[in-house]
Coordinates of C-alpha atoms in Angstrom, one line a residue:
X11 CA 269.6 -1.7 128.5
X12 CA 268.6 -4.7 126.5
X13 CA 272.2 -5.1 125.3
X14 CA 273.6 -4.9 128.8
X15 CA 271.2 -7.6 130.1
X16 CA 271.9 -9.9 127.2
X17 CA 275.7 -9.7 127.8
X18 CA 275.2 -10.1 131.5
X19 CA 273.1 -13.2 131.2
X20 CA 275.4 -14.9 128.7
X21 CA 278.9 -14.2 129.9
X22 CA 279.1 -13.0 133.5
X23 CA 276.8 -15.5 135.2
X24 CA 277.1 -13.9 138.6
X25 CA 274.8 -16.5 140.1
X26 CA 277.3 -19.3 139.5
X27 CA 280.2 -17.5 141.0
X28 CA 278.3 -16.2 144.0
X29 CA 277.2 -19.8 144.5
X30 CA 280.8 -20.9 144.7
X31 CA 281.6 -18.2 147.2
X32 CA 278.5 -19.0 149.3
X33 CA 279.4 -22.7 149.3
X34 CA 282.8 -22.0 150.7
X35 CA 281.4 -19.7 153.3
X36 CA 279.0 -22.5 154.4
X37 CA 282.0 -24.8 154.7
X38 CA 284.0 -22.4 156.8
X39 CA 281.0 -21.7 159.1
X40 CA 280.4 -25.4 159.7
X41 CA 284.1 -26.1 160.5
X42 CA 284.1 -23.1 162.9
X43 CA 281.0 -24.2 164.7
X44 CA 282.1 -27.9 165.0
X45 CA 285.5 -26.8 166.5
X46 CA 283.7 -24.5 168.9
X47 CA 281.2 -27.1 170.1
X48 CA 283.4 -30.3 170.0
X49 CA 287.0 -29.0 169.9
X50 CA 287.4 -30.8 166.6
X51 CA 285.8 -30.9 163.1
X52 CA 283.5 -33.8 162.6
X53 CA 283.9 -33.6 158.8
X54 CA 287.2 -32.0 158.1
X55 CA 286.9 -32.3 154.3
X56 CA 285.0 -29.7 152.3
X57 CA 282.2 -32.0 151.2
X58 CA 280.0 -28.9 150.5
X59 CA 282.3 -27.9 147.7
X60 CA 282.6 -31.4 146.4
X61 CA 278.9 -31.8 146.3
X62 CA 278.5 -28.4 144.6
X63 CA 280.9 -29.3 141.7
X64 CA 279.9 -32.9 141.2
X65 CA 276.2 -32.1 141.1
X66 CA 276.9 -29.2 138.8
X67 CA 278.7 -31.5 136.3
X68 CA 276.6 -34.6 136.7
X69 CA 273.1 -33.0 136.8
X70 CA 274.2 -30.3 134.5
X71 CA 275.0 -32.9 131.8
X72 CA 271.9 -35.0 132.4
X73 CA 269.6 -31.9 132.6
X74 CA 271.1 -30.4 129.5
X75 CA 270.5 -33.6 127.6
X76 CA 266.8 -33.5 128.7
X77 CA 266.3 -29.8 127.9
X78 CA 268.0 -30.3 124.5
X79 CA 265.8 -33.3 123.6
X80 CA 262.7 -31.4 124.7
X81 CA 263.7 -28.3 122.8
X82 CA 263.0 -26.0 125.8
X83 CA 262.7 -22.5 124.6
X84 CA 262.8 -19.4 126.9
X85 CA 262.6 -15.7 126.5
X86 CA 265.3 -13.4 127.8
X87 CA 263.0 -11.4 130.1
X88 CA 261.9 -14.5 132.1
X89 CA 265.6 -15.6 132.3
X90 CA 266.6 -12.2 133.7
X91 CA 263.8 -12.1 136.3
X92 CA 264.6 -15.7 137.3
X93 CA 268.4 -15.0 137.7
X94 CA 267.7 -11.9 139.7
X95 CA 265.5 -13.9 142.1
X96 CA 268.0 -16.7 142.7
X97 CA 270.8 -14.2 143.1
X98 CA 268.8 -12.5 145.8
X99 CA 267.9 -15.9 147.2
X100 CA 271.6 -16.8 147.5
X101 CA 272.4 -13.4 149.1
X102 CA 269.9 -14.1 151.8
X103 CA 269.7 -17.9 152.3
X104 CA 269.0 -20.9 149.9
X105 CA 265.7 -21.9 151.6
X106 CA 264.0 -25.2 151.4
X107 CA 261.3 -23.9 148.9
X108 CA 263.4 -21.7 146.7
X109 CA 264.6 -24.1 144.1
X110 CA 261.0 -24.5 142.8
X111 CA 259.3 -21.4 144.2
X112 CA 261.6 -19.1 142.2
X113 CA 260.2 -20.6 139.0
X114 CA 256.7 -19.8 140.0
X115 CA 257.6 -16.3 141.2
X116 CA 259.6 -15.6 138.0
X117 CA 256.6 -16.8 135.9
X118 CA 254.1 -14.7 137.8
X119 CA 256.3 -11.6 137.5
X120 CA 256.9 -12.1 133.8
X121 CA 253.2 -12.5 133.2
X122 CA 252.5 -9.4 135.3
X123 CA 255.0 -7.1 133.5
X124 CA 254.0 -8.6 130.1
X125 CA 250.4 -7.6 130.8
X126 CA 251.6 -4.1 131.7
X127 CA 253.4 -3.8 128.4
X128 CA 256.9 -3.5 129.8
X129 CA 258.3 -6.4 127.7
X130 CA 257.6 -5.0 124.2
X131 CA 261.3 -4.1 123.7
X132 CA 262.2 -7.8 123.8
X133 CA 259.9 -8.7 120.9
X134 CA 258.2 -11.6 122.7
X135 CA 255.5 -11.7 120.0
X136 CA 258.1 -12.5 117.4
X137 CA 256.9 -15.2 115.1
X138 CA 260.0 -17.2 116.0
X139 CA 258.5 -18.0 119.4
X140 CA 257.1 -21.4 118.2
X141 CA 256.0 -22.7 121.6
X142 CA 254.4 -20.5 124.3
X143 CA 256.9 -19.4 126.9
X144 CA 255.0 -20.7 129.9
X145 CA 254.7 -24.1 128.3
X146 CA 258.5 -24.3 128.2
X147 CA 258.8 -23.0 131.7
X148 CA 256.6 -25.9 132.8
X149 CA 258.8 -28.4 130.9
X150 CA 261.9 -26.9 132.5
X151 CA 260.3 -27.0 136.0
X152 CA 259.5 -30.6 135.5
X153 CA 263.1 -31.4 134.6
X154 CA 264.3 -29.5 137.7
X155 CA 261.9 -31.3 140.0
X156 CA 262.9 -34.6 138.6
X157 CA 266.6 -33.9 139.1
X158 CA 266.0 -32.4 142.5
X159 CA 264.5 -35.7 143.7
X160 CA 267.6 -37.6 142.7
X161 CA 269.8 -34.9 144.1
X162 CA 268.2 -35.0 147.5
X163 CA 268.3 -38.8 147.7
X164 CA 272.0 -38.9 146.7
X165 CA 273.5 -36.0 148.7
X166 CA 271.4 -35.3 151.7
X167 CA 271.4 -37.0 155.2
X168 CA 274.9 -38.4 154.8
X169 CA 276.9 -35.7 156.6
X170 CA 275.2 -35.0 159.9
X171 CA 276.7 -32.2 161.9
X172 CA 274.7 -31.6 165.0
X173 CA 273.5 -28.4 166.6
X174 CA 272.4 -28.5 170.2
X175 CA 268.9 -27.1 171.2
X176 CA 266.7 -27.3 174.2
X177 CA 263.2 -28.7 173.7
X178 CA 260.0 -27.6 175.5
X179 CA 260.7 -30.0 178.3
X180 CA 264.1 -28.4 179.0
X181 CA 266.0 -31.4 177.6
X182 CA 269.0 -31.0 175.4
X183 CA 268.4 -32.3 171.9
X184 CA 270.4 -32.5 168.7
X185 CA 269.2 -31.1 165.4
X186 CA 270.8 -31.8 162.0
X187 CA 270.8 -28.9 159.6
X188 CA 271.0 -30.0 155.9
X189 CA 271.4 -27.0 153.6
X190 CA 273.2 -28.2 150.5
X191 CA 272.8 -26.4 147.2
X192 CA 274.3 -26.2 143.8
X193 CA 274.0 -24.2 140.6
X194 CA 273.1 -26.4 137.7
X195 CA 274.0 -25.2 134.2
X196 CA 271.3 -26.2 131.7
X197 CA 271.3 -25.7 127.9
X198 CA 268.2 -23.9 126.7
X199 CA 267.1 -22.3 123.4
X200 CA 266.4 -18.6 123.1
X201 CA 265.3 -16.5 120.0
X202 CA 268.4 -15.8 117.9
X203 CA 267.5 -12.2 117.3
X204 CA 267.7 -11.5 121.0
X205 CA 271.4 -12.4 121.0
X206 CA 272.5 -11.9 117.4
X207 CA 271.6 -8.3 117.3
X208 CA 274.1 -7.7 120.1
X209 CA 276.8 -10.3 119.4
X210 CA 276.8 -10.9 115.7
X211 CA 279.3 -13.8 115.9
X212 CA 277.1 -15.8 118.3
X213 CA 276.2 -19.2 116.6
X214 CA 272.7 -19.4 115.2
X215 CA 270.9 -22.4 113.7
X216 CA 267.6 -22.7 112.0
X217 CA 264.7 -25.2 112.2
X218 CA 262.3 -24.6 109.4
X219 CA 261.6 -20.9 109.2
X220 CA 262.7 -20.3 112.8
X221 CA 266.2 -19.5 114.1
X222 CA 267.5 -20.2 117.5
X223 CA 270.7 -20.0 119.6
X224 CA 271.9 -21.8 122.7
X225 CA 272.6 -20.3 126.1
X226 CA 273.5 -21.8 129.5
X227 CA 270.9 -21.1 132.2
X228 CA 272.2 -21.4 135.8
X229 CA 269.5 -23.0 137.9
X230 CA 269.4 -23.0 141.7
X231 CA 269.3 -26.5 143.1
X232 CA 269.0 -27.4 146.8
X233 CA 267.1 -27.5 150.0
X234 CA 267.4 -26.4 153.6
X235 CA 265.9 -28.4 156.5
X236 CA 266.7 -29.2 160.1
X237 CA 265.9 -32.8 161.3
X238 CA 265.2 -33.4 165.0
X239 CA 263.6 -36.8 165.3
X240 CA 264.1 -38.9 162.2
X241 CA 267.3 -40.5 160.9
X242 CA 268.3 -37.8 158.3
X243 CA 269.3 -40.3 155.6
X244 CA 265.9 -42.0 155.9
X245 CA 264.0 -38.7 155.9
X246 CA 265.7 -37.3 152.8
X247 CA 265.5 -40.7 150.9
X248 CA 261.7 -40.6 151.6
X249 CA 261.5 -36.9 150.6
X250 CA 263.4 -37.5 147.4
X251 CA 261.0 -40.3 146.4
X252 CA 258.0 -38.1 147.0
X253 CA 259.5 -35.3 144.9
X254 CA 260.1 -37.8 142.1
X255 CA 256.3 -38.6 142.2
X256 CA 255.7 -34.8 141.8
X257 CA 258.0 -34.9 138.8
X258 CA 255.9 -37.8 137.3
X259 CA 252.9 -35.6 137.5
X260 CA 254.9 -32.8 135.9
X261 CA 255.7 -35.1 133.0
X262 CA 252.1 -35.8 132.5
X263 CA 251.1 -32.1 132.7
X264 CA 253.8 -31.2 130.3
X265 CA 252.6 -33.8 127.8
X266 CA 249.0 -32.5 128.1
X267 CA 250.2 -28.9 127.7
X268 CA 251.3 -29.7 124.1
X269 CA 247.7 -30.1 123.2
X270 CA 246.3 -27.6 125.7
X271 CA 249.0 -24.9 126.1
X272 CA 246.7 -22.6 128.0
X273 CA 246.9 -24.9 131.1
X274 CA 250.7 -24.3 131.4
X275 CA 250.7 -21.4 133.8
X276 CA 248.2 -23.3 136.0
X277 CA 250.2 -26.5 135.9
X278 CA 253.3 -24.5 137.0
X279 CA 251.2 -23.3 140.0
X280 CA 250.0 -26.9 140.7
X281 CA 253.6 -28.3 140.7
X282 CA 254.8 -25.6 142.9
X283 CA 252.1 -26.1 145.5
X284 CA 252.6 -29.9 145.4
X285 CA 256.3 -29.5 145.9
X286 CA 255.7 -27.2 148.9
X287 CA 253.2 -29.6 150.3
X288 CA 255.5 -32.6 150.0
X289 CA 258.4 -30.7 151.8
X290 CA 256.1 -29.4 154.5
X291 CA 254.5 -32.8 155.1
X292 CA 257.8 -34.6 155.5
X293 CA 258.9 -31.8 157.8
X294 CA 255.7 -32.1 159.9
X295 CA 256.1 -35.9 160.1
X296 CA 259.5 -35.3 161.7
X297 CA 258.1 -32.7 164.0
X298 CA 255.2 -35.0 165.1
X299 CA 257.5 -37.9 166.0
X300 CA 258.4 -38.6 169.6
X301 CA 261.9 -40.1 169.0
X302 CA 264.2 -37.1 169.8
X303 CA 268.0 -37.2 169.5
X304 CA 268.0 -36.3 173.1
X305 CA 270.3 -36.4 176.1
X306 CA 269.8 -39.6 178.1
X307 CA 270.2 -40.5 181.8
X308 CA 270.8 -44.2 181.3
X309 CA 273.7 -43.9 178.9
X310 CA 275.4 -41.7 176.4
X311 CA 273.5 -40.6 173.3
X312 CA 275.6 -40.5 170.2
X313 CA 275.0 -37.3 168.3
X314 CA 277.8 -37.5 165.7
X315 CA 280.4 -39.9 164.3
X316 CA 283.6 -38.8 162.7
X317 CA 284.4 -40.7 159.5
X318 CA 287.1 -43.4 159.3
X319 CA 287.3 -43.8 163.1
X320 CA 286.8 -46.9 165.2
X321 CA 283.2 -45.9 166.0
X322 CA 282.5 -45.5 162.3
X323 CA 284.0 -48.9 161.5
X324 CA 281.9 -50.5 164.3
X325 CA 278.7 -49.2 162.7
X326 CA 277.7 -46.9 165.5
X327 CA 275.0 -44.5 164.3
X328 CA 273.7 -41.2 165.4
X329 CA 270.9 -41.7 168.0
X330 CA 272.5 -44.9 169.4
X331 CA 272.7 -45.1 173.2
X332 CA 275.9 -46.4 174.6
X333 CA 275.2 -48.1 178.0
X334 CA 278.4 -50.1 178.6
X335 CA 282.0 -49.7 177.7
X336 CA 284.3 -52.7 178.3
X337 CA 281.6 -54.1 180.6
X338 CA 281.4 -50.9 182.7
X339 CA 278.1 -48.9 182.8
X340 CA 278.6 -45.3 181.6
X341 CA 276.5 -42.2 182.2
X342 CA 278.9 -39.4 181.3
X343 CA 281.7 -38.6 178.9
X344 CA 284.3 -38.9 181.7
X345 CA 283.1 -42.4 182.5
X346 CA 283.2 -43.3 178.9
X347 CA 286.8 -42.4 178.4
X348 CA 287.8 -43.8 181.8
X349 CA 286.4 -47.2 180.7
X350 CA 288.2 -46.9 177.4
X351 CA 291.5 -46.4 179.2
X352 CA 291.1 -49.6 181.2
X353 CA 291.7 -51.4 177.9
X354 CA 293.5 -49.0 175.6
X355 CA 293.9 -51.3 172.6
X356 CA 290.5 -52.9 172.6
X357 CA 286.9 -51.7 172.9
X358 CA 283.7 -53.5 173.6
X359 CA 280.5 -51.5 173.5
X360 CA 276.9 -52.3 174.5
X361 CA 274.6 -50.2 172.5
X362 CA 270.8 -49.7 172.2
X363 CA 269.8 -48.5 168.8
X364 CA 266.8 -46.2 168.1
X365 CA 264.5 -49.2 167.6
X366 CA 265.3 -50.4 171.2
X367 CA 267.5 -53.3 170.1
X368 CA 270.6 -54.2 172.0
X369 CA 273.8 -54.8 170.0
X370 CA 277.3 -55.6 171.1
X371 CA 280.2 -54.2 169.0
X372 CA 283.9 -54.7 169.4
X373 CA 287.0 -53.4 167.7
X374 CA 290.7 -52.8 168.2
X375 CA 291.5 -49.1 168.8
X376 CA 294.6 -47.0 168.5
X377 CA 297.1 -48.0 171.2
X378 CA 298.6 -44.6 171.4
X379 CA 295.3 -42.7 171.4
X380 CA 292.5 -44.8 173.0
X381 CA 290.3 -41.7 173.3
X382 CA 290.1 -41.2 169.6
X383 CA 287.0 -43.3 169.2
X384 CA 285.3 -40.7 166.9
X385 CA 282.1 -40.5 169.0
X386 CA 280.5 -37.2 169.9
X387 CA 278.0 -37.1 172.8
X388 CA 276.2 -34.4 174.8
X389 CA 278.5 -32.5 177.2
X390 CA 277.5 -32.6 180.9
X391 CA 277.5 -29.1 182.4

């Protein structure tokens, strides 16, 4: 059984390949939903897959440099439990808490089965285990939280595909589901005997009297959150910054754990709770706001902008309220396009943004397709 798990963890990496499949399925689901709701795709390109691979490469390299410099050292049992958890996570749904919560759950389960004596076959008490396992999990969790903060700031809130809901007042509102994720490959050290006994050609190197080998650990990266009242880009930029502060605390706790390794398992719990608290607090701040992306009676509420269209080039944003088109007041989509047809090569919009400021924007539009403005609004039933 030990040999089977070892080969599985090193070579097959089912989490990575299921992550690729899940990302493609998310893309197809989004395209299908957009075409059903708006008769066109708002984002025709597969940005989900692009984000998956670019984050895998960029954060995989940065994270591997950090884990290598820190000499993060893990045991196979913790790795197996963690990989099982994130595989199950991917099968169900990559939730907003799972990127960090899986670390805490894997650590708790490893501690539990270790106390029950089920891990003796893995030789965890081997003298080669220089640094306590939980101390290294803490260091790895800190790296993940740090990278996750930058990941959220860079990738989230930029592709806003709306879903239509009805709030408690019976008003149509738009919500923006952000559910990007990636699998980040990180280099970690493991005891050489746990691999070399199974694969004798696997490279081994020694530091003093201890021998190690390298393996690539796939780590789940991502978040899932629906935004109803805050500009998504602003919300996720704020969330990313708050998570980075949690990472700063993680760095401090990791440093302290080198002198007091017994605090490591408690520090993992503290970081996990703080991460959950930060995500929930930002989510509640959006929930408690009064500024819905709602259907309006005094104009047309913009709920989506297709890239590289006249509306995009004019700087129209989601949540803007279009009140006039070519000096004609508009209250419905039919009135909007009728006003556009009155001047099929030029468009002048009067818009009220989410801060209540009026702005006038103008642009030339396609002479052969004046209705291709790239604006999506609430449909009138």
